[in-house]
Coordinates of C-alpha atoms in Angstrom, one line a residue:
X1 CA -25.3 0.7 50.5
X2 CA -22.7 -0.4 47.7
X3 CA -22.2 2.3 45.4
X4 CA -22.4 1.6 41.5
X5 CA -19.7 2.7 39.2
X6 CA -20.3 3.3 35.2
X7 CA -18.1 3.2 32.5
X8 CA -18.4 6.8 31.8
X9 CA -17.2 7.8 35.3
X10 CA -13.8 6.3 34.2
X11 CA -11.1 8.8 33.7
X12 CA -10.5 9.7 30.0
X13 CA -7.3 8.7 29.7
X14 CA -8.7 5.2 31.2
X15 CA -11.7 5.4 28.4
X16 CA -9.2 6.4 25.7
X17 CA -6.8 3.1 26.3
X18 CA -10.1 0.7 26.4
X19 CA -11.6 2.1 23.4
X20 CA -8.4 2.3 21.4
X21 CA -8.1 -1.6 21.3
X22 CA -11.8 -1.8 19.9
X23 CA -12.3 -2.8 16.0
X24 CA -13.2 0.2 13.9
X25 CA -16.5 -1.3 13.2
X26 CA -17.3 -0.9 16.9
X27 CA -16.1 2.4 17.3
X28 CA -17.9 4.0 14.3
X29 CA -21.3 2.5 16.1
X30 CA -20.0 4.3 19.6
X31 CA -19.7 7.6 18.0
X32 CA -23.3 7.5 17.6
X33 CA -23.9 6.8 21.5
X34 CA -23.1 10.4 23.0
X35 CA -21.3 13.5 21.7
X36 CA -18.1 12.7 24.3
X37 CA -17.6 9.6 22.7
X38 CA -17.6 11.0 19.0
X39 CA -15.3 13.6 20.0
X40 CA -13.0 11.3 21.6
X41 CA -12.9 9.0 18.5
X42 CA -12.5 11.8 16.3
X43 CA -9.8 13.3 18.1
X44 CA -6.4 12.7 16.1
X45 CA -4.4 11.6 19.2
X46 CA -7.0 8.8 19.7
X47 CA -6.7 8.1 16.1
X48 CA -2.8 7.5 16.1
X49 CA -3.2 5.6 19.4
X50 CA -5.8 2.9 17.7
X51 CA -3.9 2.9 14.7
X52 CA -0.7 1.7 16.8
X53 CA -2.8 -0.7 18.9
X54 CA -4.3 -2.3 15.2
X55 CA -0.9 -3.2 14.4
X56 CA -0.7 -6.2 16.6
X57 CA -3.8 -7.4 14.8
X58 CA -2.9 -8.1 11.1
X59 CA -5.4 -8.9 8.5
X60 CA -4.6 -9.8 4.6
X61 CA -5.7 -7.9 1.6
X62 CA -5.8 -9.5 -1.8
X63 CA -6.4 -7.9 -5.2
X64 CA -7.6 -9.9 -7.8
X65 CA -9.0 -9.9 -11.2
X66 CA -12.4 -11.9 -11.7
X67 CA -12.6 -13.5 -14.9
X68 CA -16.2 -14.3 -14.6
X69 CA -17.3 -10.6 -14.2
X70 CA -14.1 -9.1 -16.2
X71 CA -13.9 -6.8 -13.2
X72 CA -11.5 -6.2 -10.3
X73 CA -12.0 -6.9 -6.6
X74 CA -10.4 -7.9 -3.3
X75 CA -10.6 -10.5 -0.5
X76 CA -10.0 -9.2 3.0
X77 CA -8.9 -12.1 5.4
X78 CA -9.9 -11.7 8.9
X79 CA -9.1 -13.7 12.2
X80 CA -11.7 -15.0 13.9
X81 CA -11.7 -15.9 17.7
X82 CA -10.0 -19.5 16.8
X83 CA -7.4 -17.4 15.1
X84 CA -8.8 -18.9 11.8
X85 CA -8.7 -16.9 8.7
X86 CA -12.2 -15.8 7.3
X87 CA -12.3 -14.5 3.8
X88 CA -14.7 -12.0 2.2
X89 CA -14.8 -11.1 -1.3
X90 CA -16.0 -8.0 -3.0
X91 CA -15.8 -6.4 -6.4
X92 CA -14.6 -2.6 -5.9
X93 CA -17.7 -1.6 -8.1
X94 CA -20.2 -2.9 -5.4
X95 CA -18.2 -1.4 -2.6
X96 CA -17.3 1.7 -3.8
X97 CA -20.5 2.6 -5.1
X98 CA -19.0 3.7 -8.8
X99 CA -19.6 2.8 -12.4
X100 CA -15.7 2.2 -12.6
X101 CA -15.0 -1.4 -12.5
X102 CA -11.1 -1.7 -13.0
X103 CA -8.8 -0.5 -10.3
X104 CA -5.3 -1.1 -9.5
X105 CA -4.0 -0.4 -6.0
X106 CA -0.8 0.7 -4.2
X107 CA 0.1 -0.9 -1.0
X108 CA -1.7 0.8 2.1
X109 CA -0.4 3.4 4.3
X110 CA -2.1 3.7 7.7
X111 CA -5.0 1.7 6.5
X112 CA -5.5 3.8 3.5
X113 CA -5.2 2.6 0.0
X114 CA -4.4 4.8 -3.3
X115 CA -6.6 3.3 -6.3
X116 CA -6.1 4.2 -9.8
X117 CA -6.7 3.0 -13.6
X118 CA -5.8 3.5 -16.9
X119 CA -8.6 6.3 -17.6
X120 CA -6.8 8.4 -15.2
X121 CA -8.9 8.1 -12.4
X122 CA -7.4 8.5 -9.2
X123 CA -8.9 8.1 -5.4
X124 CA -8.4 7.5 -1.9
X125 CA -10.2 4.7 0.4
X126 CA -10.3 3.4 3.9
X127 CA -12.0 -0.1 3.7
X128 CA -12.7 0.1 7.2
X129 CA -14.6 3.3 7.3
X130 CA -15.8 3.1 3.9
X131 CA -14.7 6.4 3.1
X132 CA -14.0 7.0 -0.5
X133 CA -12.6 10.1 -2.0
X134 CA -11.9 10.5 -6.0
X135 CA -9.1 13.0 -6.5
X136 CA -9.6 16.1 -8.5
X137 CA -8.7 15.9 -12.1
X138 CA -5.3 16.3 -13.2
X139 CA -4.5 16.7 -16.7
X140 CA -1.1 18.8 -17.5
X141 CA -1.0 18.0 -21.1
X142 CA -4.6 18.1 -22.4
X143 CA -3.4 17.7 -26.0
X144 CA -4.4 15.1 -28.5
X145 CA -0.9 14.7 -29.9
X146 CA 0.1 13.4 -26.5
X147 CA -0.8 10.1 -25.3
X148 CA -0.4 9.0 -21.6
X149 CA 2.0 6.0 -22.1
X150 CA 3.8 5.3 -18.9
X151 CA 2.9 6.3 -15.3
X152 CA 3.9 5.4 -11.6
X153 CA 2.4 6.4 -8.5
X154 CA 3.7 6.8 -4.8
X155 CA 1.8 7.5 -1.8
X156 CA 3.3 8.6 1.4
X157 CA 3.1 11.3 4.4
X158 CA 5.1 14.8 4.6
X159 CA 6.7 14.6 8.1
X160 CA 7.1 18.3 8.3
X161 CA 3.2 18.8 8.3
X162 CA 1.7 15.1 8.7
X163 CA -0.4 15.5 5.6
X164 CA -1.0 12.9 2.9
X165 CA 0.4 13.1 -0.7
X166 CA 0.2 11.3 -3.6
X167 CA 2.8 11.4 -6.4
X168 CA 1.8 10.9 -10.0
X169 CA 4.9 10.2 -12.6
X170 CA 3.9 10.6 -16.2
X171 CA 5.5 10.0 -19.5
X172 CA 3.8 11.0 -22.9
X173 CA 4.1 9.6 -26.6
X174 CA 4.4 12.5 -28.9
X175 CA 2.1 11.2 -31.4
X176 CA 3.3 13.8 -34.4
X177 CA 7.0 13.2 -33.7
X178 CA 6.8 9.3 -32.9
X179 CA 8.9 10.0 -29.8
X180 CA 8.8 10.4 -26.0
X181 CA 7.8 13.7 -24.9
X182 CA 10.3 15.4 -22.6
X183 CA 10.6 16.3 -19.5
X184 CA 8.5 13.8 -17.2
X185 CA 5.6 15.4 -15.5
X186 CA 5.1 14.7 -11.7
X187 CA 1.9 16.0 -10.3
X188 CA 1.7 16.0 -6.5
X189 CA -1.5 16.0 -4.5
X190 CA -2.1 17.2 -1.1
X191 CA -5.0 15.8 0.8
X192 CA -5.4 19.0 3.1
X193 CA -5.5 21.3 0.1
X194 CA -7.5 18.8 -1.9
X195 CA -5.2 20.1 -5.1
X196 CA -2.3 18.9 -7.4
X197 CA 0.9 21.0 -8.0
X198 CA 2.7 19.9 -11.1
X199 CA 6.2 20.2 -12.2
X200 CA 8.8 19.1 -14.7
X201 CA 11.5 16.5 -14.1
X202 CA 14.5 15.7 -16.3
X203 CA 16.6 13.3 -14.5
X204 CA 14.1 10.5 -14.1
X205 CA 11.3 8.9 -16.3
X206 CA 8.4 6.5 -15.0
X207 CA 9.6 4.3 -17.8
X208 CA 13.0 3.6 -15.4
X209 CA 10.7 2.2 -12.4
X210 CA 9.1 -0.5 -11.3
X211 CA 5.8 -0.6 -9.3
X212 CA 6.6 -2.5 -5.9
X213 CA 4.4 -5.3 -4.7
X214 CA 5.3 -4.6 -0.9
X215 CA 5.4 -1.3 1.3
X216 CA 7.7 1.1 0.3
X217 CA 7.2 4.4 2.1
X218 CA 9.3 4.9 5.0
X219 CA 10.3 8.1 7.0
X220 CA 9.0 10.7 4.7
X221 CA 10.3 8.8 1.6
X222 CA 8.4 6.9 -1.1
X223 CA 10.7 4.2 -3.1
X224 CA 10.6 2.7 -6.5
X225 CA 13.5 0.3 -7.7
X226 CA 14.9 0.4 -11.2
X227 CA 13.9 -1.8 -13.8
X228 CA 17.4 -3.2 -14.0
X229 CA 17.8 -3.6 -10.2
X230 CA 20.9 -1.4 -10.4
X231 CA 19.3 1.5 -8.4
X232 CA 16.5 2.9 -6.8
X233 CA 14.9 6.3 -6.3
X234 CA 13.4 7.8 -3.6
X235 CA 10.6 10.7 -3.4
X236 CA 11.4 13.0 -0.5
X237 CA 7.9 14.1 0.5
X238 CA 9.2 17.1 2.4
X239 CA 10.7 19.0 -0.6
X240 CA 9.3 16.9 -3.5
X241 CA 12.8 15.9 -4.9
X242 CA 13.9 12.7 -6.1
X243 CA 17.2 11.1 -5.0
X244 CA 19.2 8.4 -6.9
X245 CA 20.4 5.5 -4.6
X246 CA 23.0 2.6 -6.1
X247 CA 22.3 -0.7 -5.2
X248 CA 25.0 -3.9 -5.1
X249 CA 26.1 -5.0 -8.5
X250 CA 25.3 -8.5 -7.8
X251 CA 21.4 -7.2 -7.8
X252 CA 21.4 -6.8 -11.5
X253 CA 21.8 -10.1 -13.0
X254 CA 18.6 -11.3 -10.1
X255 CA 15.0 -11.0 -10.1
X256 CA 14.1 -8.4 -7.4
X257 CA 11.2 -6.7 -5.3
X258 CA 11.6 -3.7 -3.1
X259 CA 9.6 -3.5 0.1
X260 CA 9.7 -2.8 3.8
X261 CA 11.4 -5.5 6.0
X262 CA 11.6 -4.6 10.1
X263 CA 11.2 -1.0 9.3
X264 CA 14.2 -0.9 6.8
X265 CA 14.1 -0.4 2.9
X266 CA 14.9 -3.9 1.8
X267 CA 15.4 -5.6 -1.5
X268 CA 14.1 -9.3 -2.0
X269 CA 16.4 -10.9 -4.3
X270 CA 16.2 -14.2 -6.0
X271 CA 17.1 -16.5 -9.4
X272 CA 14.7 -16.5 -11.9
X273 CA 11.8 -18.9 -11.0
X274 CA 11.8 -22.1 -12.7
X275 CA 9.0 -24.5 -12.1
X276 CA 10.3 -27.8 -10.3
X277 CA 13.5 -25.9 -9.2
X278 CA 13.7 -24.8 -5.4
X279 CA 14.0 -21.0 -5.1
X280 CA 15.3 -19.1 -2.1
X281 CA 14.9 -15.5 -1.5
X282 CA 17.8 -13.1 0.0
X283 CA 16.4 -10.0 2.0
X284 CA 18.8 -7.3 1.9
X285 CA 18.4 -4.1 4.0
X286 CA 19.5 -0.7 3.2
X287 CA 20.9 0.6 6.6
X288 CA 21.5 4.0 5.1
X289 CA 21.6 5.6 1.6
X290 CA 23.5 3.1 -0.6
X291 CA 24.9 1.1 2.1
X292 CA 23.2 -2.7 2.0
X293 CA 23.6 -5.8 4.1
X294 CA 22.3 -9.2 3.2
X295 CA 20.3 -10.0 6.4
X296 CA 18.4 -13.5 5.9
X297 CA 17.8 -16.3 3.1
X298 CA 14.2 -17.4 3.6
X299 CA 13.4 -20.5 1.8
X300 CA 13.9 -22.9 -0.3
X301 CA 10.4 -22.8 -1.7
X302 CA 9.3 -25.3 -4.4
X303 CA 6.6 -25.2 -7.0
X304 CA 6.0 -21.5 -6.6
X305 CA 5.0 -19.3 -9.7
X306 CA 5.8 -15.8 -8.2
X307 CA 5.5 -13.7 -4.9
X308 CA 2.5 -11.2 -4.8
X309 CA 3.8 -9.3 -1.9
X310 CA 5.6 -8.7 1.2
X311 CA 4.8 -7.8 5.0
X312 CA 6.9 -5.6 7.4
X313 CA 8.2 -8.6 9.2
X314 CA 9.4 -11.0 6.6
X315 CA 6.2 -12.4 5.6
X316 CA 6.1 -13.5 1.6
X317 CA 2.7 -14.0 -0.3
X318 CA 3.4 -16.6 -2.8
X319 CA 1.4 -18.1 -5.5
X320 CA 1.9 -21.5 -6.2
X321 CA 1.5 -23.9 -9.3
X322 CA -2.2 -25.0 -8.2
X323 CA -3.1 -21.3 -8.4
X324 CA -3.3 -21.4 -4.1
X325 CA -2.3 -18.5 -2.5
X326 CA 0.3 -19.0 0.2
X327 CA 1.8 -16.9 3.1
X328 CA 5.1 -17.5 4.4
X329 CA 5.4 -16.9 8.2
X330 CA 9.1 -16.2 8.9
X331 CA 7.9 -17.1 12.6
X332 CA 6.9 -20.3 11.9
X333 CA 9.0 -20.8 9.2
X334 CA 6.6 -22.4 7.2
X335 CA 3.8 -21.5 4.6
X336 CA 0.3 -21.3 5.4
X337 CA -2.7 -21.6 3.0
X338 CA -4.9 -18.1 2.2
X339 CA -7.2 -19.7 -0.2
X340 CA -7.9 -21.0 -3.8
X341 CA -8.4 -18.5 -6.7
X342 CA -10.8 -20.2 -8.8
X343 CA -12.7 -17.6 -10.9
X344 CA -9.7 -15.4 -11.8
X345 CA -6.4 -14.7 -10.6
X346 CA -4.6 -12.7 -7.9
X347 CA -2.4 -9.5 -8.5
X348 CA -1.0 -8.3 -5.0
X349 CA -1.5 -9.2 -1.7
X350 CA -0.7 -7.2 1.3
X351 CA -0.7 -7.1 5.2
X352 CA -3.6 -4.5 6.0
X353 CA -4.3 -3.0 9.5
X354 CA -7.8 -1.2 9.6
X355 CA -7.6 2.2 10.9
X356 CA -9.9 5.4 11.7
X357 CA -7.7 7.6 9.6
X358 CA -10.2 10.2 7.8
X359 CA -10.1 11.4 4.3
X360 CA -11.5 14.6 5.2
X361 CA -9.5 17.6 3.6
X362 CA -8.7 19.0 7.1
X363 CA -7.3 15.6 8.3
X364 CA -3.7 16.0 9.3
X365 CA -2.5 13.0 11.4

């Protein structure tokens, strides 16, 4: 008589390999099947393995402002079985179950987004698991004479512990003296502690930095470019120190964005965009601190209004004059149409990989 075999009889490493290739939605359902699978899927080793496997299945996340509702939202583009992009749009207010309807976002890290707004609300969010975690209040200068007038955020991982950190750099306007308050205030949030640590910084101001459209966390450092493109700043997640790094002088007269390219920090450099004129983008990579090499030129592009974001492998999200959103595919060397923004405008676009990374305070990955 032929003996039947069951999935549950397979060795655990084989089960882990199979399950780690499933979408998050399926895994969340499987957690409810039995305790053994629940423990496996919650295991940090499994979460890391699943995160590695999902890097081959990239979706696209577009951050919008909708004019009809005067609220911010997003569109997720998933690939279907025929490799066609299927969009689904949402308002943050509806998905996050919060009264706050205006959010800004940083590029995702391991499937997690940092959300924030001008009201000093800050939160972490995993769209795949639907976990949403508002961060504790942090008001280092709680005085009516000081107005928060400039700020920048960073989001990364402390390599020595695997803990997630949020960096919040703030500058205040002194209403009484009609001048900037000095020094700059930096607050660092640690996920496992669910708390902020605040200190003063004299060497750099948030007013000197530009928010990046792409991912700029790499190997324990979060990077911002300077307003004049003459330098970049790196925040060391291990010791909470800021390092200044020079860029080539030729960057200063150009427009530029900072992002990753093939796991290097890179500057995307181009001439000011003029409608009707072709625009090419030069990608310079930083091989080590202060040493830059021109890697590749992409384009030329015609009738683009602006770039909205960058992928790690050379993908560029472009808004064209018809308000159409395209993505440049470096492997095909051509643009693909993502969609048309009819009721508002797109603010940022990212390559996105879903993940099981949890926002529980004790989650170290």
